């Protein structure tokens, strides 16, 4: 069989894999659960990279699996390690245009966090680009498929040799390039695959989805997924937010707040409010008080983010003193506040929040 007919293994949930093995490989129903478990375990828990090495099944079956399934990972084009040991990989996808995506591995003393991308470019680009984000300066090239998001996880797992019981990657954040809720189905499938007990077996509490706020999708996410939600707020009134996050004109703050209330009532978790401080734009004590008013409307805690600049960006970060002042106003109102200096953020490595920007560009296909 030609490569074209091979299905990518990483796109299947456990149930879908069972169906595929029955329908396409002809495994009888009485054995299919066991076979699917063997595969899921071997690949996600033991790091199998080739069906030829799957010694728990017959040679014929190995060959058959190799004919119909692909375990290919993208090519690593570039690896960059920042001073704080944050790693950023530039990956070339196996799609027809060889699109590039970035994935970031953020180490801490106790565990690793992986930051995955969900789009090539960003749906919030062009007229709706967020002013403080380099990723938004790119056009949306395409939505990633679930398998193209899962393979980012696999690149990091192989790098760390994160197999067996050690679970070195403890957290996954959908905060790389792209707006996850405008690629809802594939992001949802990715999270489902992460949570499969037979495979990577992550809990909901280990997964955070970051969004600029797409109200109808936040409601779906609350009902269907229920992992942690991070809201990129960056301004606490519509006028300012329209300027910083132009999509706010389409999804005004009132609607976003309503959907966050729904999320907290269904999922029973606080919303992480993400707020990037930008000098002279959203950093006054009045801004902090307005932020408190918004946060008072649903259970929440604050991630205050240092503005990460990039070449050509004319927004300035806020001083340490001013940041502390701003944080204190929100703390005094009774909220948990974390001041986050983003992992990997320097103009040299550009792997911090809002700095991911690949050189993938929209390619006009010749008709």
CSV table of C-alpha atoms in Angstrom, one decimal:
chain,number,residue,atom,x,y,z
A,1,UNK,CA,0.0,0.0,0.0
A,2,UNK,CA,1.2,3.5,-0.7
A,3,UNK,CA,1.9,6.0,2.0
A,4,UNK,CA,-1.2,8.0,1.0
A,5,UNK,CA,-3.5,5.4,2.4
A,6,UNK,CA,-1.9,5.2,5.8
A,7,UNK,CA,-3.9,6.8,8.6
A,8,UNK,CA,-2.1,8.8,11.3
A,9,UNK,CA,-2.2,6.8,14.5
A,10,UNK,CA,-2.2,9.9,16.7
A,11,UNK,CA,-5.7,11.1,15.5
A,12,UNK,CA,-7.6,8.2,17.1
A,13,UNK,CA,-9.3,8.2,20.5
A,14,UNK,CA,-9.3,4.8,22.1
A,15,UNK,CA,-12.8,4.0,20.8
A,16,UNK,CA,-12.0,5.1,17.3
A,17,UNK,CA,-8.9,3.0,17.3
A,18,UNK,CA,-11.0,-0.1,18.2
A,19,UNK,CA,-13.4,0.6,15.3
A,20,UNK,CA,-10.5,1.2,12.9
A,21,UNK,CA,-8.8,-2.1,13.9
A,22,UNK,CA,-12.1,-4.0,13.4
A,23,UNK,CA,-13.0,-2.4,10.1
A,24,UNK,CA,-9.7,-1.9,8.4
A,25,UNK,CA,-7.4,-4.5,9.9
A,26,UNK,CA,-10.1,-7.2,10.4
A,27,UNK,CA,-9.4,-7.9,14.1
A,28,UNK,CA,-12.3,-9.8,15.6
A,29,UNK,CA,-14.5,-8.0,18.0
A,30,UNK,CA,-13.6,-10.3,20.9
A,31,UNK,CA,-10.0,-9.4,20.7
A,32,UNK,CA,-10.1,-5.8,19.5
A,33,UNK,CA,-10.1,-4.1,23.0
A,34,UNK,CA,-7.0,-6.0,23.9
A,35,UNK,CA,-5.2,-5.1,20.7
A,36,UNK,CA,-6.1,-1.5,21.0
A,37,UNK,CA,-4.8,-1.5,24.6
A,38,UNK,CA,-1.6,-3.1,23.4
A,39,UNK,CA,-1.1,-0.4,20.8
A,40,UNK,CA,-2.1,2.6,23.0
A,41,UNK,CA,0.2,1.4,25.8
A,42,UNK,CA,3.1,0.6,23.6
A,43,UNK,CA,3.0,4.0,21.8
A,44,UNK,CA,1.9,6.4,24.6
A,45,UNK,CA,3.3,4.7,27.7
A,46,UNK,CA,6.4,2.9,26.3
A,47,UNK,CA,7.4,5.1,23.5
A,48,UNK,CA,7.1,2.6,20.6
A,49,UNK,CA,8.3,4.3,17.3
A,50,UNK,CA,7.8,1.4,14.9
A,51,UNK,CA,5.2,-1.4,14.6
A,52,UNK,CA,8.1,-3.7,13.7
A,53,UNK,CA,9.1,-3.6,17.3
A,54,UNK,CA,5.7,-4.5,18.6
A,55,UNK,CA,6.7,-7.9,19.9
A,56,UNK,CA,3.4,-8.7,21.7
A,57,UNK,CA,1.7,-9.4,18.3
A,58,UNK,CA,2.5,-11.8,15.4
A,59,UNK,CA,4.8,-10.7,12.6
A,60,UNK,CA,1.9,-10.7,10.1
A,61,UNK,CA,-0.1,-8.3,12.3
A,62,UNK,CA,2.9,-6.1,12.7
A,63,UNK,CA,3.2,-5.9,9.0
A,64,UNK,CA,-0.5,-5.2,8.5
A,65,UNK,CA,-0.4,-2.4,11.1
A,66,UNK,CA,2.6,-0.9,9.4
A,67,UNK,CA,0.7,-0.9,6.1
A,68,UNK,CA,-2.3,1.0,7.4
A,69,UNK,CA,-1.0,3.2,10.2
A,70,UNK,CA,1.7,5.8,10.4
A,71,UNK,CA,3.6,6.8,13.6
A,72,UNK,CA,5.5,9.6,11.8
A,73,UNK,CA,6.4,12.6,13.8
A,74,UNK,CA,7.2,16.0,12.2
A,75,UNK,CA,10.7,16.9,11.4
A,76,UNK,CA,12.5,19.1,14.0
A,77,UNK,CA,13.9,22.0,12.0
A,78,UNK,CA,15.3,23.9,14.9
A,79,UNK,CA,15.7,23.5,18.7
A,80,UNK,CA,16.3,26.6,20.8
A,81,UNK,CA,17.1,26.5,24.5
A,82,UNK,CA,16.6,29.7,26.5
A,83,UNK,CA,18.7,30.7,29.6
A,84,UNK,CA,16.0,29.3,31.9
A,85,UNK,CA,16.2,26.0,30.0
A,86,UNK,CA,12.9,26.5,28.2
A,87,UNK,CA,13.0,24.6,24.9
A,88,UNK,CA,11.3,25.7,21.7
A,89,UNK,CA,11.1,23.4,18.8
A,90,UNK,CA,10.3,24.5,15.3
A,91,UNK,CA,8.6,21.6,13.6
A,92,UNK,CA,7.8,20.9,10.0
A,93,UNK,CA,4.5,19.2,9.5
A,94,UNK,CA,3.9,16.3,7.2
A,95,UNK,CA,1.3,18.2,5.3
A,96,UNK,CA,1.5,19.2,1.6
A,97,UNK,CA,2.8,22.7,2.2
A,98,UNK,CA,5.3,21.6,4.9
A,99,UNK,CA,3.9,24.2,7.3
A,100,UNK,CA,5.9,25.1,10.4
A,101,UNK,CA,4.7,25.2,13.9
A,102,UNK,CA,6.3,25.9,17.3
A,103,UNK,CA,6.0,24.0,20.5
A,104,UNK,CA,7.5,25.0,23.9
A,105,UNK,CA,8.6,22.8,26.8
A,106,UNK,CA,8.8,24.8,30.1
A,107,UNK,CA,10.7,23.0,32.9
A,108,UNK,CA,10.3,23.8,36.6
A,109,UNK,CA,11.9,22.1,39.6
A,110,UNK,CA,9.0,19.6,40.1
A,111,UNK,CA,7.6,19.0,36.6
A,112,UNK,CA,7.5,20.1,32.9
A,113,UNK,CA,4.8,22.0,31.2
A,114,UNK,CA,4.2,21.7,27.4
A,115,UNK,CA,2.7,24.6,25.5
A,116,UNK,CA,1.1,23.4,22.3
A,117,UNK,CA,0.0,25.3,19.2
A,118,UNK,CA,-3.5,24.7,17.7
A,119,UNK,CA,-3.2,26.6,14.4
A,120,UNK,CA,-0.5,27.6,11.9
A,121,UNK,CA,-0.6,31.4,12.3
A,122,UNK,CA,-3.7,32.6,14.3
A,123,UNK,CA,-7.4,33.1,13.6
A,124,UNK,CA,-7.1,36.4,15.4
A,125,UNK,CA,-4.8,37.8,12.7
A,126,UNK,CA,-5.2,40.7,10.3
A,127,UNK,CA,-7.8,43.2,11.5
A,128,UNK,CA,-8.4,41.3,14.7
A,129,UNK,CA,-4.8,40.8,15.7
A,130,UNK,CA,-4.2,41.4,19.4
A,131,UNK,CA,-1.7,44.3,19.6
A,132,UNK,CA,0.7,42.8,22.1
A,133,UNK,CA,1.1,39.4,20.4
A,134,UNK,CA,3.7,38.5,17.7
A,135,UNK,CA,1.7,35.4,16.7
A,136,UNK,CA,-1.2,37.6,15.6
A,137,UNK,CA,1.0,39.3,13.1
A,138,UNK,CA,0.8,36.1,11.0
A,139,UNK,CA,-2.2,35.2,8.9
A,140,UNK,CA,-4.1,32.1,9.7
A,141,UNK,CA,-2.7,29.4,7.4
A,142,UNK,CA,-4.7,26.5,8.7
A,143,UNK,CA,-6.3,24.8,11.8
A,144,UNK,CA,-4.2,21.9,13.1
A,145,UNK,CA,-5.8,18.5,13.2
A,146,UNK,CA,-5.9,16.6,16.5
A,147,UNK,CA,-3.0,14.4,15.4
A,148,UNK,CA,-0.9,17.5,14.6
A,149,UNK,CA,-1.4,18.7,18.1
A,150,UNK,CA,-0.8,15.2,19.7
A,151,UNK,CA,2.5,14.9,17.8
A,152,UNK,CA,3.8,18.0,19.6
A,153,UNK,CA,3.3,16.2,22.9
A,154,UNK,CA,5.1,13.1,21.4
A,155,UNK,CA,8.1,15.2,20.4
A,156,UNK,CA,8.4,16.4,24.0
A,157,UNK,CA,7.8,13.0,25.5
A,158,UNK,CA,10.5,11.5,23.3
A,159,UNK,CA,13.0,14.3,24.1
A,160,UNK,CA,12.5,13.7,27.8
A,161,UNK,CA,12.1,10.0,27.4
A,162,UNK,CA,8.9,10.5,29.4
A,163,UNK,CA,7.6,6.9,29.3
A,164,UNK,CA,6.8,4.4,32.0
A,165,UNK,CA,5.4,5.7,35.3
A,166,UNK,CA,7.5,8.8,35.8
A,167,UNK,CA,5.1,11.3,34.1
A,168,UNK,CA,7.7,14.1,33.6
A,169,UNK,CA,5.2,16.2,31.7
A,170,UNK,CA,2.6,17.1,34.2
A,171,UNK,CA,0.8,20.0,32.5
A,172,UNK,CA,-0.4,20.8,29.1
A,173,UNK,CA,-1.4,24.3,28.1
A,174,UNK,CA,-3.1,25.2,24.8
A,175,UNK,CA,-1.4,28.5,24.7
A,176,UNK,CA,0.9,28.3,21.7
A,177,UNK,CA,0.0,29.8,18.2
A,178,UNK,CA,-3.7,30.0,17.5
A,179,UNK,CA,-7.1,30.4,19.2
A,180,UNK,CA,-8.1,27.0,20.4
A,181,UNK,CA,-11.9,27.8,20.5
A,182,UNK,CA,-11.9,28.6,16.8
A,183,UNK,CA,-10.5,25.2,16.2
A,184,UNK,CA,-12.8,23.6,18.7
A,185,UNK,CA,-13.4,20.1,17.5
A,186,UNK,CA,-9.8,19.2,16.9
A,187,UNK,CA,-8.6,20.8,20.2
A,188,UNK,CA,-11.4,18.8,22.0
A,189,UNK,CA,-10.2,15.6,20.3
A,190,UNK,CA,-6.6,16.4,21.3
A,191,UNK,CA,-7.7,16.8,25.0
A,192,UNK,CA,-9.7,13.6,24.8
A,193,UNK,CA,-6.7,11.6,23.5
A,194,UNK,CA,-4.5,13.1,26.3
A,195,UNK,CA,-7.0,11.9,28.9
A,196,UNK,CA,-7.5,8.3,27.6
A,197,UNK,CA,-6.6,6.1,30.6
A,198,UNK,CA,-5.0,3.5,28.3
A,199,UNK,CA,-2.6,6.1,26.9
A,200,UNK,CA,-1.1,9.3,28.3
A,201,UNK,CA,-3.8,9.3,31.0
A,202,UNK,CA,-3.8,13.0,32.0
A,203,UNK,CA,-6.4,14.4,34.3
A,204,UNK,CA,-8.6,17.4,33.5
A,205,UNK,CA,-6.9,19.5,36.1
A,206,UNK,CA,-3.5,19.1,34.3
A,207,UNK,CA,-4.8,20.7,31.1
A,208,UNK,CA,-5.5,24.4,30.5
A,209,UNK,CA,-7.1,25.9,27.4
A,210,UNK,CA,-6.4,29.6,26.9
A,211,UNK,CA,-8.8,31.8,24.9
A,212,UNK,CA,-9.4,35.4,24.1
A,213,UNK,CA,-13.1,34.6,24.9
A,214,UNK,CA,-15.5,33.0,22.3
A,215,UNK,CA,-18.6,32.8,24.4
A,216,UNK,CA,-20.6,30.1,22.7
A,217,UNK,CA,-17.5,27.8,22.5
A,218,UNK,CA,-16.7,28.5,26.2
A,219,UNK,CA,-20.2,27.1,27.0
A,220,UNK,CA,-19.6,24.0,24.8
A,221,UNK,CA,-16.2,23.6,26.4
A,222,UNK,CA,-17.7,23.7,29.9
A,223,UNK,CA,-20.3,21.0,29.0
A,224,UNK,CA,-18.1,18.8,26.9
A,225,UNK,CA,-14.5,19.1,28.1
A,226,UNK,CA,-14.3,20.8,31.5
A,227,UNK,CA,-10.5,21.2,31.7
A,228,UNK,CA,-9.0,24.5,33.1
A,229,UNK,CA,-9.9,27.7,31.4
A,230,UNK,CA,-7.6,30.7,31.0
A,231,UNK,CA,-9.1,33.9,29.7
A,232,UNK,CA,-6.8,36.4,28.0
A,233,UNK,CA,-8.5,39.6,29.2
A,234,UNK,CA,-5.8,42.3,29.0
A,235,UNK,CA,-8.4,45.1,29.6
A,236,UNK,CA,-11.4,45.3,31.8
A,237,UNK,CA,-13.6,47.6,29.7
A,238,UNK,CA,-14.9,47.3,26.2
A,239,UNK,CA,-13.4,50.5,24.8
A,240,UNK,CA,-9.8,49.5,25.8
A,241,UNK,CA,-10.3,45.8,25.0
A,242,UNK,CA,-11.6,46.7,21.5
A,243,UNK,CA,-8.2,48.3,20.9
A,244,UNK,CA,-6.0,45.5,22.5
A,245,UNK,CA,-8.1,42.6,21.3
A,246,UNK,CA,-10.2,43.8,18.3
A,247,UNK,CA,-12.3,40.6,18.3
A,248,UNK,CA,-13.9,42.0,21.4
A,249,UNK,CA,-16.1,44.0,19.1
A,250,UNK,CA,-17.6,40.7,18.0
A,251,UNK,CA,-17.6,39.1,21.5
A,252,UNK,CA,-18.0,42.0,23.9
A,253,UNK,CA,-17.0,41.7,27.5
A,254,UNK,CA,-20.5,41.2,28.9
A,255,UNK,CA,-21.0,38.1,26.7
A,256,UNK,CA,-17.5,36.7,27.7
A,257,UNK,CA,-18.3,37.3,31.4
A,258,UNK,CA,-21.6,35.5,31.1
A,259,UNK,CA,-19.9,32.5,29.5
A,260,UNK,CA,-17.2,32.5,32.3
A,261,UNK,CA,-20.0,32.5,34.9
A,262,UNK,CA,-21.5,29.5,33.2
A,263,UNK,CA,-18.1,27.7,33.1
A,264,UNK,CA,-17.5,28.2,36.8
A,265,UNK,CA,-21.0,27.0,37.7
A,266,UNK,CA,-20.6,23.8,35.6
A,267,UNK,CA,-16.9,22.9,36.0
A,268,UNK,CA,-16.6,24.3,39.6
A,269,UNK,CA,-13.1,25.7,38.9
A,270,UNK,CA,-11.8,29.2,38.9
A,271,UNK,CA,-11.1,30.9,35.6
A,272,UNK,CA,-7.4,32.0,35.3
A,273,UNK,CA,-7.6,35.6,34.2
A,274,UNK,CA,-4.5,36.4,32.1
A,275,UNK,CA,-3.6,40.1,31.9
A,276,UNK,CA,-0.5,41.4,30.1
A,277,UNK,CA,0.6,44.7,31.5
A,278,UNK,CA,1.5,47.2,28.8
A,279,UNK,CA,3.0,50.5,29.7
A,280,UNK,CA,0.6,53.5,29.5
A,281,UNK,CA,-2.1,51.3,28.0
A,282,UNK,CA,-3.7,49.1,30.7
A,283,UNK,CA,-1.5,49.5,33.7
A,284,UNK,CA,-3.1,52.3,35.8
A,285,UNK,CA,-4.6,51.9,39.2
A,286,UNK,CA,-8.0,52.6,37.6
A,287,UNK,CA,-7.4,49.7,35.2
A,288,UNK,CA,-6.7,47.5,38.3
A,289,UNK,CA,-9.9,48.6,39.9
A,290,UNK,CA,-11.9,47.9,36.8
A,291,UNK,CA,-10.2,44.4,36.6
A,292,UNK,CA,-11.4,43.7,40.1
A,293,UNK,CA,-15.0,44.6,39.1
A,294,UNK,CA,-14.8,42.0,36.3
A,295,UNK,CA,-13.2,39.3,38.4
A,296,UNK,CA,-15.8,39.8,41.1
A,297,UNK,CA,-18.4,38.5,38.7
A,298,UNK,CA,-17.1,34.9,38.6
A,299,UNK,CA,-14.7,32.8,40.7
A,300,UNK,CA,-11.3,33.7,39.3
A,301,UNK,CA,-7.6,34.2,40.0
A,302,UNK,CA,-5.1,36.5,38.2
A,303,UNK,CA,-2.0,35.7,36.2
A,304,UNK,CA,-0.3,39.0,35.7
A,305,UNK,CA,2.0,38.7,32.7
A,306,UNK,CA,5.1,40.7,31.9
A,307,UNK,CA,4.9,42.1,28.4
A,308,UNK,CA,7.2,40.2,26.1
A,309,UNK,CA,8.5,42.3,23.3
A,310,UNK,CA,9.7,41.2,19.9
A,311,UNK,CA,11.6,42.9,17.1
A,312,UNK,CA,9.3,45.6,15.6
A,313,UNK,CA,7.0,45.8,18.7
A,314,UNK,CA,6.6,49.3,20.1
A,315,UNK,CA,4.7,48.5,23.3
A,316,UNK,CA,6.8,48.8,26.4
A,317,UNK,CA,6.7,46.5,29.4
A,318,UNK,CA,5.8,47.9,32.8
A,319,UNK,CA,8.4,48.4,35.6
A,320,UNK,CA,8.7,46.0,38.6
A,321,UNK,CA,7.3,48.7,41.0
A,322,UNK,CA,4.3,49.5,38.9
A,323,UNK,CA,3.6,45.8,38.4
A,324,UNK,CA,3.7,45.2,42.2
A,325,UNK,CA,1.4,48.2,42.7
A,326,UNK,CA,-1.1,46.8,40.2
A,327,UNK,CA,-0.9,43.3,41.7
A,328,UNK,CA,-1.5,44.7,45.2
A,329,UNK,CA,-4.8,46.4,44.3
A,330,UNK,CA,-6.1,43.1,43.0
A,331,UNK,CA,-4.7,41.2,46.0
A,332,UNK,CA,-6.3,43.6,48.4
A,333,UNK,CA,-9.7,42.8,46.8
A,334,UNK,CA,-9.1,39.2,47.9
A,335,UNK,CA,-7.9,37.5,44.8
A,336,UNK,CA,-4.9,35.2,44.3
A,337,UNK,CA,-2.4,37.0,42.0
A,338,UNK,CA,0.6,35.4,40.3
A,339,UNK,CA,3.1,37.6,38.6
A,340,UNK,CA,4.4,35.6,35.7
A,341,UNK,CA,7.6,36.2,34.0
A,342,UNK,CA,7.1,34.1,31.0
A,343,UNK,CA,9.3,31.0,30.5
A,344,UNK,CA,11.8,31.5,27.6
A,345,UNK,CA,11.1,35.1,27.1
A,346,UNK,CA,13.9,37.0,25.6
A,347,UNK,CA,14.3,38.8,22.3
A,348,UNK,CA,16.9,36.2,21.5
A,349,UNK,CA,14.9,33.0,22.1
A,350,UNK,CA,11.4,34.4,21.5
A,351,UNK,CA,9.7,31.5,23.1
A,352,UNK,CA,7.7,33.4,25.8
A,353,UNK,CA,3.9,34.2,25.8
A,354,UNK,CA,2.9,36.1,22.7
A,355,UNK,CA,6.3,35.6,21.0
A,356,UNK,CA,5.7,32.5,18.9
A,357,UNK,CA,5.9,33.3,15.3
A,358,UNK,CA,7.0,30.9,12.7
A,359,UNK,CA,8.0,31.7,9.1
A,360,UNK,CA,5.1,29.7,7.8
A,361,UNK,CA,3.2,31.9,5.4
A,362,UNK,CA,-0.1,31.4,3.6
A,363,UNK,CA,0.7,29.8,0.3
A,364,UNK,CA,-1.5,30.6,-2.6
A,365,UNK,CA,-2.1,27.3,-4.2
A,366,UNK,CA,-1.8,27.3,-8.0
A,367,UNK,CA,-5.1,26.2,-9.5
